Amino acid sequence: MADTINGMPVEVWEKLQARFPGALHPAQPPERGDAEGYPQGGEHRMTRSVSRSVLQNRPRYEGVLVHSRHLLDVMRFLRDELGYVMLSSLTAVDYPEAVGQLPPHIDVVYHLFRLEGGGYVVLHVHTAREGAILPSLTPEFAAANLQEREVWDMFGVRFDGHPDLRRLLMWEGFDGFPLRKDWREAYFEEEHKPFRSRFPEGGSPLYAEERTPYHANVRYSREFAEHNLHVDEDFSEADALLYERMLSADRDTDKPLKTEEMILNMGPHHPSTHGVFRMAVRLDGETVRHLEPVFGYLHRCHEKIGERNTWLQNIPYTDRLDYINGMTNNLAYCLAMEKLLGWEVPERAEYIRVIMAELSRVVNHVLAAGFFSNEIGMYFTGSLYALEERELVLDLFEAAAGGRMMFNYMRPGGIARDLPEGWIERARALVRGRLPKKVKQMQSFLLDNEIVRARSVNVGMLSAHDAIASGVSGPVLRACGVRYDIRRAEPYGIYDRFAFDVVTREHGDAFDRVALRFDEVWESLRILEQALDAIPEGPIQSHRLSPKMLIPPGETYARIEAPKGELGFYLVSDGGANPYRYHIRATSLLNLTPLSALTRGVKIADVVSILGSIDLTMGEVDR
Amino acid sequence: MARQSQAGSVSRLPEVPPELQSSVNLTTLDQVYAWARKRSLWPMLFGLACCAFEMIATAASRYDTARFGMEIMRASPRQADLLIVNGTVTKKMAPLLVRLYNQIAEPKYVIAMGACAISGGPFKEGYNVVSGVDRLIPVDVYIPGCPPRPEALIHGILTLDARFDHESIRDIRAFQTGEDKGIPEPALGPDLLNWRDLEGLVGPPEEKR
């Protein structure tokens, strides 16, 4: 686009320059064009020295470089005066070696969006690798809370002023910061896949177990001696810090009646927590005084594995993020790759993508409502209605992609395989015939039910302001009355061609969040009808893909309106066959940011109601 | 029964008088026990990751595990006798998984569902992933797949059912004398401290303390 500089609108850049003269630098040096004529999709593997020199020039890098002492001022200016209210993604990239004139550093990256759309602003802040420290945004930008904790956990960047800087995904006391480039896991074999032991000759691969001293996936630091091999009986260091936080936060010492409070752990094994999510709750009688979510029980090291994988190898991994919506995860990752590659997608593939994404949304929303009814006590009954419809949609997915849950269906530049014979007719019959009837039935069973209303109306009220500030997206945000949908705000693919409404509700309580999902199902069915009628014949893939395809150097952030909200992929390529940085902006994690505030002062039974209405998948929360 | 155990083999069953044959059925205690247990396995409602969704789908109307006596999933380990490990076991989860296993009353069975539970699966190399749940607890049936289809899970459950026919109450752990200490819970140190892996290196945790 002509009116952008470094990926951001020109006027924003000019205003920033005027407000902070001399303090900001483009992250991209003026000489451009290094990426032109770059081999794309070629078979050969680049040598590391070539890729290193490409990295030094940092072409196609976005945004502005901000000194850490200006960070808070720039952020405030962007939020208060330019309207960049959504701190969407906050992550870091580790550069263990000098890049051009830059010494080894950790680059913390902030992506900001406006509600009106119109591109993002990227801020880069550098910090030294040793004793890495940056000012925390959390006191003023709630959305930074969990993301800063994650950066501390994974990269070891301290955030000065963060009220609760504990590890997010790993436990307290874990050795090392795993996403640093020089940190190697116990089963480390090589920096990048495909490993020489398996490709191209194959032969007899070494078992990963044979490379570690304990024949298990563990690794201890050199200082960790035998005499350290004991731990406290009751709980480890991790929980000690957690309970300390629980007991110190929001103490009300002026209570007229002295009562004894207790700490209750809900989860990680609990029927209402959607998997392995843990909430440590401080209770006064039945009233929640403080709730601290504990993450990481399903942290599968997605990003570290993703940075070892080749670009295409990551597609099946994305299926396992939010495992209800494999299709939309595929889509977001492929969009990000296409942005870096500059590839177009054939018409038919675009339609198929929309159809798959919207079918996925229908399944997700219906399931979310079903599981919500689980959590408020209708044991499995509500889910059974949802699961029945899910099976029918999964049949369609299976016919197209070959798998029920894990699809590996989308590719950069198109999709993997075309629809089989008769698929469109089957889909049309489902979308026109059965689904509307069944969704209507389920909607009336659930939403007109007096008990459901009693358990959810006015429970867990989230204001629009708080929702935006804490980085909430998707149906949770729209239930607060914010008309924000990425399909409309910044349309990707061919969403601008379809007629559909961005539905909202006003109250932002648990009931609205559930009810809004049904409203969205109707809009999805509208899109599906249009797409199924208009889908053209034609090719489904614009480029030939090779397993070790290269992607030109640069960075990008692509996002979609996934069923749960904004799903973003932040990719950095150094021109090689693997992502240099592969970060997932997880919807479910960010949607949990306001959980602690939402549950303060409610009854313990309402906690499950609130959690159920947020709709999370642990695979995506913990990655 | 006592005579049978002394003999070490099942003796020939006595004849049932003809007038009682409509109401008396002779069998062995083992068979009665197996018959009863086969049709009343209660799995624990324990969802770890993606495979949990296929487990839920298996319990739902299309596949319907109620056909096999699994009417209900119990959230409490105390009320369950089958642990379906359905998903990636992370190191952070490992101590809790062992604790849950220890809390299930004997006789108890474990199904490792899916590639992650068997070996770590696609996430094996991850620094927070346990390479297979059998490093922590004993496993009876392995179901490959990523995730296994509901049919595969049903097949796994039926495989477990078939095992009951060959079991004798004489060697079931629940009827053994002596105290069952359970499996020592792994601990979270600089990395996962699994006492079973460390046995060669240091003593069991009690001796260390």
PDB file of C-alpha atoms in Angstrom, chain A residues 154 168-175 178-179 183 185-187 193 195 207-209 214-221 224 226-234 236 268-269 271 275-276 294-302 304-305 308-309 317 320 323-324 367 371 379-380 384 387-388 390-392 394-395 398 404-406 618, chain B residues 44-63 71-77 87-94 96 99-100 103 116 119 121-131 135 146-151 185-195 197-198 201-203 205 208-209:
ATOM      1  CA  MET A 154      10.273 -17.651  27.901  1.00  0.00           C
ATOM      2  CA  LEU A 168       3.383 -18.052  33.167  1.00  0.00           C
ATOM      3  CA  LEU A 169       3.780 -21.407  31.468  1.00  0.00           C
ATOM      4  CA  MET A 170       6.669 -23.178  33.146  1.00  0.00           C
ATOM      5  CA  TRP A 171       6.912 -23.618  36.872  1.00  0.00           C
ATOM      6  CA  GLU A 172       8.864 -21.371  39.194  1.00  0.00           C
ATOM      7  CA  GLY A 173      12.339 -22.820  39.545  1.00  0.00           C
ATOM      8  CA  PHE A 174      12.585 -24.179  36.018  1.00  0.00           C
ATOM      9  CA  ASP A 175      16.072 -23.885  34.691  1.00  0.00           C
ATOM     10  CA  PRO A 178      13.377 -21.819  26.748  1.00  0.00           C
ATOM     11  CA  LEU A 179      12.721 -19.543  23.800  1.00  0.00           C
ATOM     12  CA  TRP A 183      18.723 -22.620  25.166  1.00  0.00           C
ATOM     13  CA  GLU A 185      15.993 -28.749  25.162  1.00  0.00           C
ATOM     14  CA  ALA A 186      16.984 -32.177  26.450  1.00  0.00           C
ATOM     15  CA  TYR A 187      16.110 -33.887  23.180  1.00  0.00           C
ATOM     16  CA  LYS A 193      14.600 -29.718  10.684  1.00  0.00           C
ATOM     17  CA  PHE A 195      17.332 -33.559  10.803  1.00  0.00           C
ATOM     18  CA  TYR A 207      16.003 -42.378  19.409  1.00  0.00           C
ATOM     19  CA  ALA A 208      15.858 -39.117  21.225  1.00  0.00           C
ATOM     20  CA  GLU A 209      16.183 -41.000  24.497  1.00  0.00           C
ATOM     21  CA  TYR A 214      18.568 -40.008  32.143  1.00  0.00           C
ATOM     22  CA  HIS A 215      16.920 -41.534  29.062  1.00  0.00           C
ATOM     23  CA  ALA A 216      14.069 -39.151  29.609  1.00  0.00           C
ATOM     24  CA  ASN A 217      13.312 -35.724  28.364  1.00  0.00           C
ATOM     25  CA  VAL A 218      15.072 -33.929  31.210  1.00  0.00           C
ATOM     26  CA  ARG A 219      18.046 -31.678  31.461  1.00  0.00           C
ATOM     27  CA  TYR A 220      19.696 -30.293  34.564  1.00  0.00           C
ATOM     28  CA  SER A 221      22.098 -27.411  34.779  1.00  0.00           C
ATOM     29  CA  PHE A 224      22.504 -28.845  39.940  1.00  0.00           C
ATOM     30  CA  GLU A 226      22.913 -34.723  43.470  1.00  0.00           C
ATOM     31  CA  HIS A 227      22.397 -33.247  46.890  1.00  0.00           C
ATOM     32  CA  ASN A 228      19.822 -30.924  45.408  1.00  0.00           C
ATOM     33  CA  LEU A 229      17.601 -33.822  44.498  1.00  0.00           C
ATOM     34  CA  HIS A 230      14.974 -33.219  47.103  1.00  0.00           C
ATOM     35  CA  VAL A 231      11.981 -30.988  47.227  1.00  0.00           C
ATOM     36  CA  ASP A 232       9.579 -29.859  49.871  1.00  0.00           C
ATOM     37  CA  GLU A 233       6.909 -32.268  50.853  1.00  0.00           C
ATOM     38  CA  ASP A 234       3.914 -30.025  50.420  1.00  0.00           C
ATOM     39  CA  SER A 236       7.254 -26.639  45.412  1.00  0.00           C
ATOM     40  CA  PRO A 268      -5.932 -28.592  36.881  1.00  0.00           C
ATOM     41  CA  HIS A 269      -8.183 -31.601  37.089  1.00  0.00           C
ATOM     42  CA  PRO A 271     -14.778 -31.082  35.477  1.00  0.00           C
ATOM     43  CA  GLY A 275      -9.064 -29.419  30.320  1.00  0.00           C
ATOM     44  CA  VAL A 276      -6.125 -28.706  32.486  1.00  0.00           C
ATOM     45  CA  VAL A 294      -2.449 -20.867  36.708  1.00  0.00           C
ATOM     46  CA  PHE A 295      -1.405 -21.808  33.193  1.00  0.00           C
ATOM     47  CA  GLY A 296       1.013 -24.141  31.532  1.00  0.00           C
ATOM     48  CA  TYR A 297      -0.394 -27.579  32.291  1.00  0.00           C
ATOM     49  CA  LEU A 298      -0.718 -28.114  28.574  1.00  0.00           C
ATOM     50  CA  HIS A 299       2.306 -26.109  27.485  1.00  0.00           C
ATOM     51  CA  ARG A 300       3.532 -28.247  24.625  1.00  0.00           C
ATOM     52  CA  CYS A 301       6.423 -26.016  23.608  1.00  0.00           C
ATOM     53  CA  HIS A 302       4.692 -25.134  20.394  1.00  0.00           C
ATOM     54  CA  LYS A 304      10.189 -23.774  20.274  1.00  0.00           C
ATOM     55  CA  ILE A 305       9.238 -26.744  18.132  1.00  0.00           C
ATOM     56  CA  ARG A 308      12.942 -25.881  14.544  1.00  0.00           C
ATOM     57  CA  ASN A 309      10.340 -27.027  12.010  1.00  0.00           C
ATOM     58  CA  TYR A 317       0.972 -28.278  14.490  1.00  0.00           C
ATOM     59  CA  ARG A 320      -3.392 -28.800  17.606  1.00  0.00           C
ATOM     60  CA  TYR A 323      -8.162 -28.248  18.529  1.00  0.00           C
ATOM     61  CA  ILE A 324     -11.812 -27.493  17.956  1.00  0.00           C
ATOM     62  CA  LEU A 367     -20.026 -26.579  21.310  1.00  0.00           C
ATOM     63  CA  PHE A 371     -20.129 -26.978  27.325  1.00  0.00           C
ATOM     64  CA  TYR A 379     -24.220 -32.674  33.083  1.00  0.00           C
ATOM     65  CA  PHE A 380     -23.539 -33.557  29.433  1.00  0.00           C
ATOM     66  CA  LEU A 384     -25.042 -33.939  23.518  1.00  0.00           C
ATOM     67  CA  LEU A 387     -21.931 -32.924  19.665  1.00  0.00           C
ATOM     68  CA  GLU A 388     -24.601 -34.366  17.417  1.00  0.00           C
ATOM     69  CA  ARG A 390     -20.553 -31.397  15.376  1.00  0.00           C
ATOM     70  CA  GLU A 391     -20.347 -34.932  14.050  1.00  0.00           C
ATOM     71  CA  LEU A 392     -22.183 -33.900  10.885  1.00  0.00           C
ATOM     72  CA  LEU A 394     -16.845 -33.245  11.020  1.00  0.00           C
ATOM     73  CA  ASP A 395     -18.086 -35.644   8.345  1.00  0.00           C
ATOM     74  CA  GLU A 398     -13.278 -35.521   6.925  1.00  0.00           C
ATOM     75  CA  ARG A 404     -11.924 -35.463  11.836  1.00  0.00           C
ATOM     76  CA  MET A 405     -10.081 -32.995  13.988  1.00  0.00           C
ATOM     77  CA  MET A 406      -6.628 -32.534  12.537  1.00  0.00           C
ATOM     78  CA  MET A 618      -6.315 -25.137  26.730  1.00  0.00           C
TER      79      MET A 618
ATOM     80  CA  MET B  44     -12.471 -40.773  34.962  1.00  0.00           C
ATOM     81  CA  LEU B  45     -13.557 -37.520  33.370  1.00  0.00           C
ATOM     82  CA  PHE B  46     -10.050 -36.424  32.659  1.00  0.00           C
ATOM     83  CA  GLY B  47      -9.364 -34.320  29.617  1.00  0.00           C
ATOM     84  CA  LEU B  48      -5.834 -33.348  28.790  1.00  0.00           C
ATOM     85  CA  ALA B  49      -5.723 -32.174  25.207  1.00  0.00           C
ATOM     86  CA  CYS B  50      -7.059 -32.775  21.715  1.00  0.00           C
ATOM     87  CA  CYS B  51      -7.764 -36.480  22.310  1.00  0.00           C
ATOM     88  CA  ALA B  52     -10.158 -35.502  25.080  1.00  0.00           C
ATOM     89  CA  PHE B  53     -12.494 -34.221  22.411  1.00  0.00           C
ATOM     90  CA  GLU B  54     -12.512 -37.550  20.679  1.00  0.00           C
ATOM     91  CA  MET B  55     -13.190 -39.170  24.032  1.00  0.00           C
ATOM     92  CA  ILE B  56     -16.138 -36.835  24.531  1.00  0.00           C
ATOM     93  CA  ALA B  57     -17.321 -37.649  21.017  1.00  0.00           C
ATOM     94  CA  THR B  58     -17.057 -41.338  21.873  1.00  0.00           C
ATOM     95  CA  ALA B  59     -19.242 -40.840  24.893  1.00  0.00           C
ATOM     96  CA  ALA B  60     -21.778 -38.847  22.879  1.00  0.00           C
ATOM     97  CA  SER B  61     -24.688 -40.137  20.901  1.00  0.00           C
ATOM     98  CA  ARG B  62     -23.098 -41.343  17.679  1.00  0.00           C
ATOM     99  CA  TYR B  63     -20.564 -43.675  19.273  1.00  0.00           C
ATOM    100  CA  GLU B  71     -22.716 -44.941  31.521  1.00  0.00           C
ATOM    101  CA  ILE B  72     -21.030 -42.045  33.128  1.00  0.00           C
ATOM    102  CA  MET B  73     -17.670 -40.448  33.542  1.00  0.00           C
ATOM    103  CA  ARG B  74     -16.751 -39.619  37.063  1.00  0.00           C
ATOM    104  CA  ALA B  75     -14.842 -36.473  37.820  1.00  0.00           C
ATOM    105  CA  SER B  76     -13.420 -37.875  41.031  1.00  0.00           C
ATOM    106  CA  PRO B  77     -10.673 -40.468  40.846  1.00  0.00           C
ATOM    107  CA  GLY B  87      -3.472 -36.080  25.437  1.00  0.00           C
ATOM    108  CA  THR B  88      -0.066 -34.672  26.024  1.00  0.00           C
ATOM    109  CA  VAL B  89       1.236 -35.178  29.532  1.00  0.00           C
ATOM    110  CA  THR B  90       3.371 -32.185  30.340  1.00  0.00           C
ATOM    111  CA  LYS B  91       6.026 -32.121  32.986  1.00  0.00           C
ATOM    112  CA  LYS B  92       4.023 -29.565  34.890  1.00  0.00           C
ATOM    113  CA  MET B  93       1.080 -31.960  34.903  1.00  0.00           C
ATOM    114  CA  ALA B  94       3.115 -35.092  35.678  1.00  0.00           C
ATOM    115  CA  LEU B  96      -0.721 -34.370  39.421  1.00  0.00           C
ATOM    116  CA  ARG B  99      -1.409 -38.288  42.279  1.00  0.00           C
ATOM    117  CA  LEU B 100      -4.681 -38.855  40.458  1.00  0.00           C
ATOM    118  CA  GLN B 103      -6.103 -41.917  44.217  1.00  0.00           C
ATOM    119  CA  CYS B 116       1.232 -37.975  22.914  1.00  0.00           C
ATOM    120  CA  SER B 119       5.405 -41.453  23.443  1.00  0.00           C
ATOM    121  CA  GLY B 121       3.861 -37.790  19.875  1.00  0.00           C
ATOM    122  CA  PRO B 122       4.436 -34.748  17.706  1.00  0.00           C
ATOM    123  CA  PHE B 123       5.441 -32.793  20.776  1.00  0.00           C
ATOM    124  CA  LYS B 124       7.977 -35.309  22.023  1.00  0.00           C
ATOM    125  CA  GLU B 125      10.965 -32.998  21.614  1.00  0.00           C
ATOM    126  CA  GLY B 126       9.280 -30.259  23.629  1.00  0.00           C
ATOM    127  CA  TYR B 127      11.017 -29.315  26.836  1.00  0.00           C
ATOM    128  CA  ASN B 128       7.806 -29.528  28.838  1.00  0.00           C
ATOM    129  CA  VAL B 129       6.568 -32.839  27.461  1.00  0.00           C
ATOM    130  CA  VAL B 130       6.845 -36.252  29.093  1.00  0.00           C
ATOM    131  CA  SER B 131       7.837 -38.868  26.526  1.00  0.00           C
ATOM    132  CA  ARG B 135       7.281 -43.347  32.250  1.00  0.00           C
ATOM    133  CA  CYS B 146      -3.349 -38.389  16.528  1.00  0.00           C
ATOM    134  CA  PRO B 147      -6.019 -38.332  17.711  1.00  0.00           C
ATOM    135  CA  PRO B 148      -7.437 -41.849  17.518  1.00  0.00           C
ATOM    136  CA  ARG B 149     -10.890 -42.035  16.039  1.00  0.00           C
ATOM    137  CA  PRO B 150     -13.763 -42.865  18.385  1.00  0.00           C
ATOM    138  CA  GLU B 151     -13.887 -46.329  16.856  1.00  0.00           C
ATOM    139  CA  GLU B 185       5.000 -38.355  42.753  1.00  0.00           C
ATOM    140  CA  PRO B 186       7.565 -36.739  40.506  1.00  0.00           C
ATOM    141  CA  ALA B 187       8.644 -33.298  41.612  1.00  0.00           C
ATOM    142  CA  LEU B 188       9.292 -30.072  39.770  1.00  0.00           C
ATOM    143  CA  GLY B 189      12.841 -28.896  40.214  1.00  0.00           C
ATOM    144  CA  PRO B 190      15.053 -27.331  37.551  1.00  0.00           C
ATOM    145  CA  ASP B 191      13.410 -29.944  35.345  1.00  0.00           C
ATOM    146  CA  LEU B 192      11.069 -32.811  36.087  1.00  0.00           C
ATOM    147  CA  LEU B 193      12.436 -35.013  38.869  1.00  0.00           C
ATOM    148  CA  ASN B 194      10.987 -38.421  38.206  1.00  0.00           C
ATOM    149  CA  TRP B 195      12.184 -40.640  41.013  1.00  0.00           C
ATOM    150  CA  ASP B 197      14.297 -42.336  36.332  1.00  0.00           C
ATOM    151  CA  LEU B 198      16.657 -41.172  39.022  1.00  0.00           C
ATOM    152  CA  LEU B 201      21.482 -42.016  40.568  1.00  0.00           C
ATOM    153  CA  VAL B 202      20.081 -41.370  44.021  1.00  0.00           C
ATOM    154  CA  GLY B 203      17.991 -43.168  46.556  1.00  0.00           C
ATOM    155  CA  PRO B 205      12.884 -39.678  48.064  1.00  0.00           C
ATOM    156  CA  LYS B 208      17.105 -38.513  50.678  1.00  0.00           C
ATOM    157  CA  ARG B 209      15.105 -36.507  53.137  1.00  0.00           C
TER     158      ARG B 209
END
